[in-house]
XYZ file of C-alpha atoms in Angstrom:
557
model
C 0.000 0.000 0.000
C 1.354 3.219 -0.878
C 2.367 6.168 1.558
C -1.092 7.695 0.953
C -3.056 4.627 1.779
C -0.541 3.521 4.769
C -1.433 7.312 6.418
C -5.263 6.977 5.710
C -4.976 3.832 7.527
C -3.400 4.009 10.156
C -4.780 8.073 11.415
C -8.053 6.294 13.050
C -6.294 3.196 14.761
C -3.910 2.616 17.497
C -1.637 -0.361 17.971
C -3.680 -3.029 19.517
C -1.131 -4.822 20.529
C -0.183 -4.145 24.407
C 2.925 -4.479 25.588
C 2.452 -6.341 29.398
C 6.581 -5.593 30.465
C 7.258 -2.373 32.573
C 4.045 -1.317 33.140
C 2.898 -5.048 34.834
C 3.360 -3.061 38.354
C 1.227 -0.322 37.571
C -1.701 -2.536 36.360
C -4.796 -3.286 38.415
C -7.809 -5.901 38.920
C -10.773 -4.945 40.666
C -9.346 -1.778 42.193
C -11.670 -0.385 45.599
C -11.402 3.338 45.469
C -13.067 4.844 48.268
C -14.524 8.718 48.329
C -13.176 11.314 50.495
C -14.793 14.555 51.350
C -12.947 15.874 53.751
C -11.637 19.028 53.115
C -7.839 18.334 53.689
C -8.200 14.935 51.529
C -10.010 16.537 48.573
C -6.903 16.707 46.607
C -6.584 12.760 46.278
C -3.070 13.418 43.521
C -3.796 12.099 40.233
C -0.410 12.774 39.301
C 1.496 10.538 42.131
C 2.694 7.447 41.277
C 1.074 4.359 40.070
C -0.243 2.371 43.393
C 1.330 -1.108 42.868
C -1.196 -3.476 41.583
C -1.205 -6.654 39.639
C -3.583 -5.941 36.260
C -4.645 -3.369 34.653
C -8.291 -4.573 32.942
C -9.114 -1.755 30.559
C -10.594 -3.362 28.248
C -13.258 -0.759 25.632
C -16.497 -2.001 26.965
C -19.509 -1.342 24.614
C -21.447 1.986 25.920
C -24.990 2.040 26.788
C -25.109 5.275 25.084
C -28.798 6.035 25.683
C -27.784 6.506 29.467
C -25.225 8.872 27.435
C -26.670 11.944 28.094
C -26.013 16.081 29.513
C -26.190 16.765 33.017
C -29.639 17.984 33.614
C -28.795 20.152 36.533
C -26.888 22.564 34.168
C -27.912 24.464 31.347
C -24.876 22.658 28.722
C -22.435 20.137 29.651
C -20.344 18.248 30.341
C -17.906 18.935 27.212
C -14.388 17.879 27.243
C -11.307 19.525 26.052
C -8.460 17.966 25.170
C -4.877 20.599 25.712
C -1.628 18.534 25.515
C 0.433 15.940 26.282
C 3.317 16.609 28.711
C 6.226 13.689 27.912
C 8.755 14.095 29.938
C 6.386 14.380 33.013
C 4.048 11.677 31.762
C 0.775 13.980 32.428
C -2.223 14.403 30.034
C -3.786 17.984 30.235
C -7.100 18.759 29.800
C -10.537 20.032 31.032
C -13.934 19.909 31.452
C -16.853 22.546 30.779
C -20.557 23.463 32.211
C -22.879 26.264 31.706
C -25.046 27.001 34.290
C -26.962 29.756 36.086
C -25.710 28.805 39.585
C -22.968 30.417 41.559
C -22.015 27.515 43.550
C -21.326 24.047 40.963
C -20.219 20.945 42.677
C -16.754 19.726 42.082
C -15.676 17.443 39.373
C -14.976 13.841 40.747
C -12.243 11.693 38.516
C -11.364 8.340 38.845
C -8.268 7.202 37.655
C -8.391 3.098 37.993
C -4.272 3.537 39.096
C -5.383 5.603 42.267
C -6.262 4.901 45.522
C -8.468 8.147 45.678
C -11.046 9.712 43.465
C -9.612 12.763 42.506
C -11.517 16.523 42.360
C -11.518 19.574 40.555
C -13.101 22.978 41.386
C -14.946 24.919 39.283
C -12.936 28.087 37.784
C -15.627 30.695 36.181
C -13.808 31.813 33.565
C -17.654 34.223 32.142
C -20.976 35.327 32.318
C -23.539 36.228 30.095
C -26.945 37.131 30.989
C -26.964 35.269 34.651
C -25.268 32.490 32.829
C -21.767 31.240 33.839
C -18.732 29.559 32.187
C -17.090 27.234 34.570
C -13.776 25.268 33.477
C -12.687 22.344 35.508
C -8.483 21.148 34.795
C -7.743 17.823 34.632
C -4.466 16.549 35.024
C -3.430 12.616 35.004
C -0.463 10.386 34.613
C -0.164 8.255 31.756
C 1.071 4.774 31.512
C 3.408 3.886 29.478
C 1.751 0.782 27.357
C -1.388 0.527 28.711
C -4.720 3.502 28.011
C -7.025 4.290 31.193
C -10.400 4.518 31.396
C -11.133 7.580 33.265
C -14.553 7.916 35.224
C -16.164 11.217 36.060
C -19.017 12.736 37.706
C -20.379 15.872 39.867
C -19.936 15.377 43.655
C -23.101 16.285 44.079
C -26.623 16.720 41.612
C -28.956 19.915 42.424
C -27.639 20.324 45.250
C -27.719 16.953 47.474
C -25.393 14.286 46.977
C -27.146 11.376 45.137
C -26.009 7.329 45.654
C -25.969 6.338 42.160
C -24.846 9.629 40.002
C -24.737 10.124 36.929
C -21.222 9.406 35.418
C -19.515 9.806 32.350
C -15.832 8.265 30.917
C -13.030 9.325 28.518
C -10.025 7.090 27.444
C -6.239 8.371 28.216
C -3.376 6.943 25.590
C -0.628 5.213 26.437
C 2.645 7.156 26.485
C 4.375 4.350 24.381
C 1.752 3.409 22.050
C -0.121 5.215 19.240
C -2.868 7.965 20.358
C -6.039 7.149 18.349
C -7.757 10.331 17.103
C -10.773 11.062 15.082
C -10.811 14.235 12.742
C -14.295 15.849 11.743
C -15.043 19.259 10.301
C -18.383 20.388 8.163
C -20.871 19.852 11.559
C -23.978 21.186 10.480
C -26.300 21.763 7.394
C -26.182 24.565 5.258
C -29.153 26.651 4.205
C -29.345 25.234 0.712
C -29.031 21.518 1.811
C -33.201 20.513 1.217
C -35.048 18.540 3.570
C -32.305 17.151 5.490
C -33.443 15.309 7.886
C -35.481 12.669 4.769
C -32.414 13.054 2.506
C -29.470 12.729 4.832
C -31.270 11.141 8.083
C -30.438 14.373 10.140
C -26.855 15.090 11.539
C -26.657 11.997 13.696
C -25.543 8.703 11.281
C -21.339 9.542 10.559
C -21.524 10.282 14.396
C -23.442 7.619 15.442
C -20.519 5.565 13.082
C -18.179 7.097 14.971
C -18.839 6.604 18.601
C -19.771 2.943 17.584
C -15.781 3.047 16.133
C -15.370 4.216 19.153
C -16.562 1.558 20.927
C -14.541 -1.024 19.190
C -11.132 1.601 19.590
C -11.179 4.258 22.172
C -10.463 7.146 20.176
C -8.293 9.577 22.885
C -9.151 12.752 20.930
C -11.311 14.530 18.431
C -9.815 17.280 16.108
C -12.130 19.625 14.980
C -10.897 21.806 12.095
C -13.086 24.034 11.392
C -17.193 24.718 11.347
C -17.547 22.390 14.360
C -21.167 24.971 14.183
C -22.750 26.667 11.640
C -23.546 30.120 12.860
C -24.409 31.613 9.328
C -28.266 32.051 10.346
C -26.986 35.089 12.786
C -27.246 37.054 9.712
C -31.063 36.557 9.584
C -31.919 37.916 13.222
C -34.608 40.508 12.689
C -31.572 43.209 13.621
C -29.078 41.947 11.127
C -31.580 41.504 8.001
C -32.321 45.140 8.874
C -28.787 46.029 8.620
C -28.636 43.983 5.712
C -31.388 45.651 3.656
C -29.754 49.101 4.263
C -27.490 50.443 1.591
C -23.739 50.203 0.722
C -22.896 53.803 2.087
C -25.228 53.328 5.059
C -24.006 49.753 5.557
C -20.765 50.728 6.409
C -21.439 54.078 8.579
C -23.540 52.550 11.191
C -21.645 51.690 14.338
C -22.318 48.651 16.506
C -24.869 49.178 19.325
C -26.002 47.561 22.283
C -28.863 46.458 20.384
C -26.661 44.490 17.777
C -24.530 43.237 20.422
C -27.449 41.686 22.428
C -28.996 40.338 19.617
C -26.333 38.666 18.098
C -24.205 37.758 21.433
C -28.032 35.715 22.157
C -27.819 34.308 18.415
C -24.507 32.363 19.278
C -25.012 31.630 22.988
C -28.335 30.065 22.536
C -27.131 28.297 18.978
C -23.886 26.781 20.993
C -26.041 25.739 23.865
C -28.265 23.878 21.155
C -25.864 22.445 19.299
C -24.340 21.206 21.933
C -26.747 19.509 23.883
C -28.730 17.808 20.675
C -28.051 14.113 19.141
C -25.088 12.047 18.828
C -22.719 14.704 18.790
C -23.497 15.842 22.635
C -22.119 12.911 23.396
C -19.351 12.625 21.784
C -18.502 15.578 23.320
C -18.610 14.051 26.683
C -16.945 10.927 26.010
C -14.148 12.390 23.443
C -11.650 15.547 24.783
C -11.513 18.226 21.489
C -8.753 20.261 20.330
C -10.246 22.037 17.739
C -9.624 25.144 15.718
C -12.079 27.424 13.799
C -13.114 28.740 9.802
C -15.576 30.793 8.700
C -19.041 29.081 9.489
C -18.052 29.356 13.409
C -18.759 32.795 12.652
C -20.508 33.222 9.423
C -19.988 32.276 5.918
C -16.836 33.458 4.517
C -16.275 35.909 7.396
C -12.543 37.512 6.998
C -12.772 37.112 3.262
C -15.120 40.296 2.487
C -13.276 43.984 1.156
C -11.545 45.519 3.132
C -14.387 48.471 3.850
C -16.713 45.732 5.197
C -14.114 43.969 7.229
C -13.221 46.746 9.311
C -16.789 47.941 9.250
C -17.552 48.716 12.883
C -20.728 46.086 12.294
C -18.203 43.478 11.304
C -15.807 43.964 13.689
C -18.873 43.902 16.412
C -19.760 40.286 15.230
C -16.396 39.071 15.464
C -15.751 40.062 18.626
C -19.061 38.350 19.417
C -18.643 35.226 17.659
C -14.969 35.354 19.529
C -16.200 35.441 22.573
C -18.400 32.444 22.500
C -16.237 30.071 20.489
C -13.264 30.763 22.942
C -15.702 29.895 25.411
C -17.424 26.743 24.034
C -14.328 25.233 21.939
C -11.673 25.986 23.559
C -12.796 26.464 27.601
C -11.002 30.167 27.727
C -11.727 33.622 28.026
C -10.110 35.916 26.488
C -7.398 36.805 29.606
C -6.824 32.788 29.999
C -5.901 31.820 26.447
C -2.597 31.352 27.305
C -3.449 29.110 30.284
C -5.645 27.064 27.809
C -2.642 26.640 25.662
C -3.396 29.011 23.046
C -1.015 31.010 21.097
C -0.883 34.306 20.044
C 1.969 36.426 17.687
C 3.047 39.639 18.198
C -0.282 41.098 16.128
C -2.287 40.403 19.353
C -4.922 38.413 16.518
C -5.457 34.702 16.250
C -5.891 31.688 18.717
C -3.282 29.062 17.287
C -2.281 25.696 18.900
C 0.709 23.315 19.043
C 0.381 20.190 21.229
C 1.889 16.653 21.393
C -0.244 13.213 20.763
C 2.570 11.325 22.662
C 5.857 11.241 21.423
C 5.690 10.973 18.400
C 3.407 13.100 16.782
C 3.114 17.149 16.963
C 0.021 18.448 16.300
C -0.882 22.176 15.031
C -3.580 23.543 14.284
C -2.989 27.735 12.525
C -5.789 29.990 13.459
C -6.348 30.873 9.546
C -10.067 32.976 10.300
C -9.257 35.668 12.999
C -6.276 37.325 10.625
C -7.701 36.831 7.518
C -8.285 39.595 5.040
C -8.458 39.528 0.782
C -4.913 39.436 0.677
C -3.492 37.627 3.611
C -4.541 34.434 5.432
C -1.903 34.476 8.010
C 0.551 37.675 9.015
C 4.081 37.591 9.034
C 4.416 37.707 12.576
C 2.008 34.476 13.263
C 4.335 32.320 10.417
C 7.529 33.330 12.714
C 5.968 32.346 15.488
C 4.494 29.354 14.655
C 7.602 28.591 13.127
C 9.740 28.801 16.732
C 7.102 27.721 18.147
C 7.186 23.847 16.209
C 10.764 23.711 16.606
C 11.017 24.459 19.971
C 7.921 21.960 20.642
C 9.669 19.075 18.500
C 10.779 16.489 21.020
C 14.045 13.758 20.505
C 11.235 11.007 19.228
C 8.733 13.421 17.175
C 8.643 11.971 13.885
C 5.594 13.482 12.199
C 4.719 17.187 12.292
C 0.426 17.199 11.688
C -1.168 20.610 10.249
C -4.627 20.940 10.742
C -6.245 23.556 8.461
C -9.803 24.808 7.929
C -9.380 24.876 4.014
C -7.275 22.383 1.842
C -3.913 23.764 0.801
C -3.473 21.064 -1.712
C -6.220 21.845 -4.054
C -6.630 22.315 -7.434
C -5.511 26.186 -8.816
C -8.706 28.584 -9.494
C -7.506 28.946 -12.975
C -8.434 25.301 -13.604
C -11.750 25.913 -12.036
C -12.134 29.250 -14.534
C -11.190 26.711 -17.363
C -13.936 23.635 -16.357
C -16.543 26.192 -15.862
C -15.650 28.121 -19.401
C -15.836 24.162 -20.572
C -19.006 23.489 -18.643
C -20.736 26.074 -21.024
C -23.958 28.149 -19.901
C -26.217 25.158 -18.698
C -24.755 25.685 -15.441
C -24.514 28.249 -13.057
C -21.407 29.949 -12.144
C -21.637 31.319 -9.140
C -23.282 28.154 -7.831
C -20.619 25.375 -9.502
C -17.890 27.829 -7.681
C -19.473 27.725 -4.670
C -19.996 24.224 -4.371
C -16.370 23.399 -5.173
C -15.088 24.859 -2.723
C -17.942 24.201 -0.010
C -19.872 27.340 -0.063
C -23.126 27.303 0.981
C -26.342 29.584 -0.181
C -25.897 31.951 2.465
C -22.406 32.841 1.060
C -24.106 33.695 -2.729
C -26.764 35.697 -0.360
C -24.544 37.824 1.216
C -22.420 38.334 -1.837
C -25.791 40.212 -3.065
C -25.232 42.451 -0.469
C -21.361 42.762 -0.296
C -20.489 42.481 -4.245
C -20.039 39.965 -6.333
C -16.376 39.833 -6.541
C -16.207 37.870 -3.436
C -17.390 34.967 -5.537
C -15.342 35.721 -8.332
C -11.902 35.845 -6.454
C -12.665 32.971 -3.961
C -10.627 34.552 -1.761
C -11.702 32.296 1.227
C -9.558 29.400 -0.476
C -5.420 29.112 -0.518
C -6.297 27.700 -3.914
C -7.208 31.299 -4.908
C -4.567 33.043 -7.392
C -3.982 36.184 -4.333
C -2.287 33.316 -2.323
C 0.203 31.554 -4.282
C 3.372 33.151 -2.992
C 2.032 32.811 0.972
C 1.300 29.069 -0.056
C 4.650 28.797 -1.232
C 6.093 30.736 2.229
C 3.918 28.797 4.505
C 4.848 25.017 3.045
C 8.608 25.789 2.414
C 8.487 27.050 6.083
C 7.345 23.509 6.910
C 9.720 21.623 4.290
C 12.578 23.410 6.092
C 11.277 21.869 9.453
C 11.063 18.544 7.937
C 14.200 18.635 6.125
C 16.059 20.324 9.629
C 14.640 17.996 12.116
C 14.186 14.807 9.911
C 9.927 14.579 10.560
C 7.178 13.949 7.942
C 4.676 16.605 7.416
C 1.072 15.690 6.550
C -1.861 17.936 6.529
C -5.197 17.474 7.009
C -8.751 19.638 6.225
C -11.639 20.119 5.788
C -14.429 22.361 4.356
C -15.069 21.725 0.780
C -17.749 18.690 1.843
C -15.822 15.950 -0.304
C -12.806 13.483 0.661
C -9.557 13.102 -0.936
C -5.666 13.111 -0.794
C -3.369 15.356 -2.394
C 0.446 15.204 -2.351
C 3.506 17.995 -2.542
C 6.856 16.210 -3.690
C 9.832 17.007 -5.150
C 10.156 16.627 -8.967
C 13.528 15.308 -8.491
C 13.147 12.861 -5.693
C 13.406 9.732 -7.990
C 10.498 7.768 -6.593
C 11.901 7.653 -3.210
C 9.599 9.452 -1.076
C 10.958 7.958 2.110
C 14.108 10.158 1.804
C 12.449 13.080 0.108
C 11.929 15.989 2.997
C 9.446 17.535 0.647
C 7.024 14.529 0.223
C 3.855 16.030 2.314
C 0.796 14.017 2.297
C -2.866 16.203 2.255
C -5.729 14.138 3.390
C -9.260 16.057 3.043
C -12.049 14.958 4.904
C -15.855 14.928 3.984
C -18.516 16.971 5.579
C -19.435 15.034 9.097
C -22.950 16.276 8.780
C -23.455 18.377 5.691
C -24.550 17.227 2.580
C -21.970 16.310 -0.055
C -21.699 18.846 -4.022
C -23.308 16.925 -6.295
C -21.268 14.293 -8.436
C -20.702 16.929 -11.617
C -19.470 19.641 -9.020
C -16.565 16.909 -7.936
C -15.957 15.455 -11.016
C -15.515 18.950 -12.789
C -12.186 19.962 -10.934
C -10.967 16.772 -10.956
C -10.579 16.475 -14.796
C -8.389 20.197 -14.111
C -6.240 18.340 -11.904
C -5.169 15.323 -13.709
C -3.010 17.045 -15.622
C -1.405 19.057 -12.960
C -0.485 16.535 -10.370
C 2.881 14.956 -12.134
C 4.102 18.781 -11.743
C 3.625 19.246 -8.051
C 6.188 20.385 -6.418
């Protein structure tokens, strides 16, 4: 199987083979662990050592998922988060997140099957809107070195009144040694122009209802999310916004933001998270699976970032993505915006952008750009974020990192617009431009709505997509940046997307490599994933590009 197939393979499963040697002392059978709530005990360490035991039976057991369900004393939650990976130190890093209009949550119990002691966590608020509050809960745990734990976790206490049977939830850890199993989604939601989706498509539930019963079969450790994890395009048709909307150009972009625009669409994405969050399959994936996820466009509306100049720093614009900020720091990545950095997040000297770089064991470096919160026409990332993200890999790379994984919300490996001009000059009048274009490249109706409103051009340039002709040379920057890491450091670089609704591969070689990829630095893989819930282009949309491509791809360089 080539490189291509071997990668596609092997991203979903871990090594199932466990190693029983230096880890036999840490394992357990039938472990007693007994609750403490006294106030000097509450910190039962789930960071000491291993107690000494004689098995460790963690074995996936098949979930009752119906049981599988929010915590009905808060308003959303629990959702886990997934930060990083701490080698050296053997500790996993992550957290947990409610909503809810009380003051005073219970703490987080963990069990950790290696420790004597359920462990606990207190609530940190990290913000409120409208009586309701954002409470984070850190998790830290030791890892094992061949052998995953199934971690246990529940609220010491439910409305109030500790209960004798409460509700509990679970998430798997890796094993430091072996492979972390991951999932990648992106594409969570329906777009306006999808009809009737719940008789054409079955409703967003069957790929994750496929998933968790994967999961069932293979713990996956994490979920990536990159990119439209919600689809937030419908703040645009609050009764404010279509106002603003109908207005004209000129008036457009003199009115200022007001507390009436800020309420109104602040509400939009608060009550829209809450929803999404708490509805089908995916709520409880959410509680089962930490997420490291980064963002595009539909986490704040269609194409957002991508608009002229005059609209983008429009005080209107600028208003909506400070509110659509606010709330996806706050749902997708547990942080306000003064604990970023606690939360792992990373941000250049331009003060813009939310990027992260974190370790799935030792072997693999994950990062995942912010491409949406510095975007304009011209520029998908600054200068100043590809410096930093370029320390910041190398200084992350560890002695046994051998692949470098870039998560990004749009493919980078895609066929050039100018092909796309040619199949649609090809295609002749019989079909639309404006909608084959936006299809391609995983627009939605909402996009060709708003273009009525901002200008056609939009449409014209695609300048949402690094396959766009205004991109080239900052393609060419950002993947000989990572060609230099790979050739410096000797790691393989793959990257993997989402957005345009269709699966694929794409590859970046050198034309000089003789056929041996193994020793070619600039061999990088590009695996792009379908839409998780949204429906797919039609079959003439895909196959249109692809004859463009064909071509191309002995030239790729």
């Amino acid at each position: 199987m080539d490189a291509v197939g071997n990668f596609i393979q092997g991203i979903g499963h871990r090594v199932s083979d466990l190693i029983s040697g230096e880890d036999h002392e840490h394992h357990v059978q039938n472990l007693q662990v007994t609750e403490t709530h006294h106030e000097e005990e509450e910190g039962a360490n789930l960071l000491e050592e291993d107690v000494d035991v004689e098995d460790l039976a963690i074995e996936a057991a098949k979930q009752e998922y119906a049981n599988i369900k929010p915590s009905a004393q808060f308003k959303m939650g629990p959702v886990l988060r997934f930060q990083d990976i701490q080698v050296e130190q053997r500790r996993w890093i992550g957290s947990a997140l409610i909503v809810t209009e009380r003051q005073d949550p219970p703490r987080l119990a963990i069990r950790d099957p290696t420790k004597r002691q359920v462990g606990y966590s207190r609530p940190q608020l990290l913000d409120s809107w409208q009586g309701n509050n954002f409470y984070r809960y850190e998790i830290q745990l030791s890892l094992l070195a061949h052998r995953e734990k199934n971690i246990v976790y529940w609220f010491e206490t439910e409305h109030g009144r500790r209960v004798a049977q409460p509700q509990t939830w679970n998430f798997f850890v890796p094993a430091l040694d072996e492979q972390h199993n991951w999932a990648f989604y992106s594409c969570n939601g329906f777009t306006s122009d999808v009809e009737d989706p719940e008789t054409n498509f079955h409703g967003a539930n069957p790929l994750w209802d496929d998933l968790l019963a994967a999961h069932d079969h293979k713990p996956f450790h994490t979920m990536v999310g990159g990119g439209d994890q919600i689809y937030n395009d419908d703040v645009l048709a609050t009764p404010e916004m279509k106002a603003y909307l109908e207005m004209g150009k000129d008036e457009r972009l003199a009115t200022q933001w007001s507390n009436e625009y800020k309420y109104a669409t602040e509400k939009y994405y608060f009550d829209h998270y809450v929803e999404h969050f708490t509805t089908g399959t995916y709520s409880q994936a959410l509680s089962l699976i930490p997420s490291v996820n980064t963002w595009d466009d539909h986490d704040i509306f269609d194409g957002f970032g991508s608009y002229s100049e005059d609209y983008q720093l429009s005080s209107v614009f600028q208003g909506l993505g400070a509110a659509a900020s606010r709330f996806y720091l706050l749902f997708q990545q547990h942080a306000s915006y003064q604990t970023t950095r606690k939360a792992g997040l990373l941000t250049s000297e331009t003060g813009k952008g939310w990027n992260t770089v974190t370790h799935f064991g030792k072997r693999t470096l994950i990062v995942l750009p912010d491409t949406r919160s510095e975007r304009s026409r011209e520029t998908i990332l600054s200068d100043e974020t590809y410096a930093y993200l370029d320390r910041e890999i190398r200084q992350q790379l560890l002695p046994t990192t051998r692949h470098v994984i870039v998560v990004l919300g749009t493919p980078i490996v895609y066929p050039a617009l100018t092909l796309f001009e040619d199949a649609l000059d090809a295609a002749g009048s019989s079909l639309s431009r404006s909608s084959m274009v936006g299809k391609i490249f995983g627009k939605c109706k909402a996009f060709e709505n708003v273009l009525g409103q901002f200008g056609p051009e939009l449409l014209d340039d695609l300048v949402d997509s690094w396959a766009c002709n205004i991109h080239t040379e900052e393609k060419k920057k950002f993947i000989e940046l990572l060609q230099a890491i790979s050739k410096q450091s000797g790691v393989r670089v793959t990257f993997i997307a989402g957005d345009v609704h269709v699966g694929g591969a794409g590859r970046l070689f050198s034309t000089d490599s003789n056929g041996d990829r193994l020793r070619d630095p600039n061999d990088m893989v590009q695996i792009v994933s379908s839409a998780i819930v949204n429906g797919p282009p039609p079959g003439a949309h895909i196959r249109i590009p692809m004859k463009g491509t064909k071509k191309k791809s002995d030239s790729s360089k």
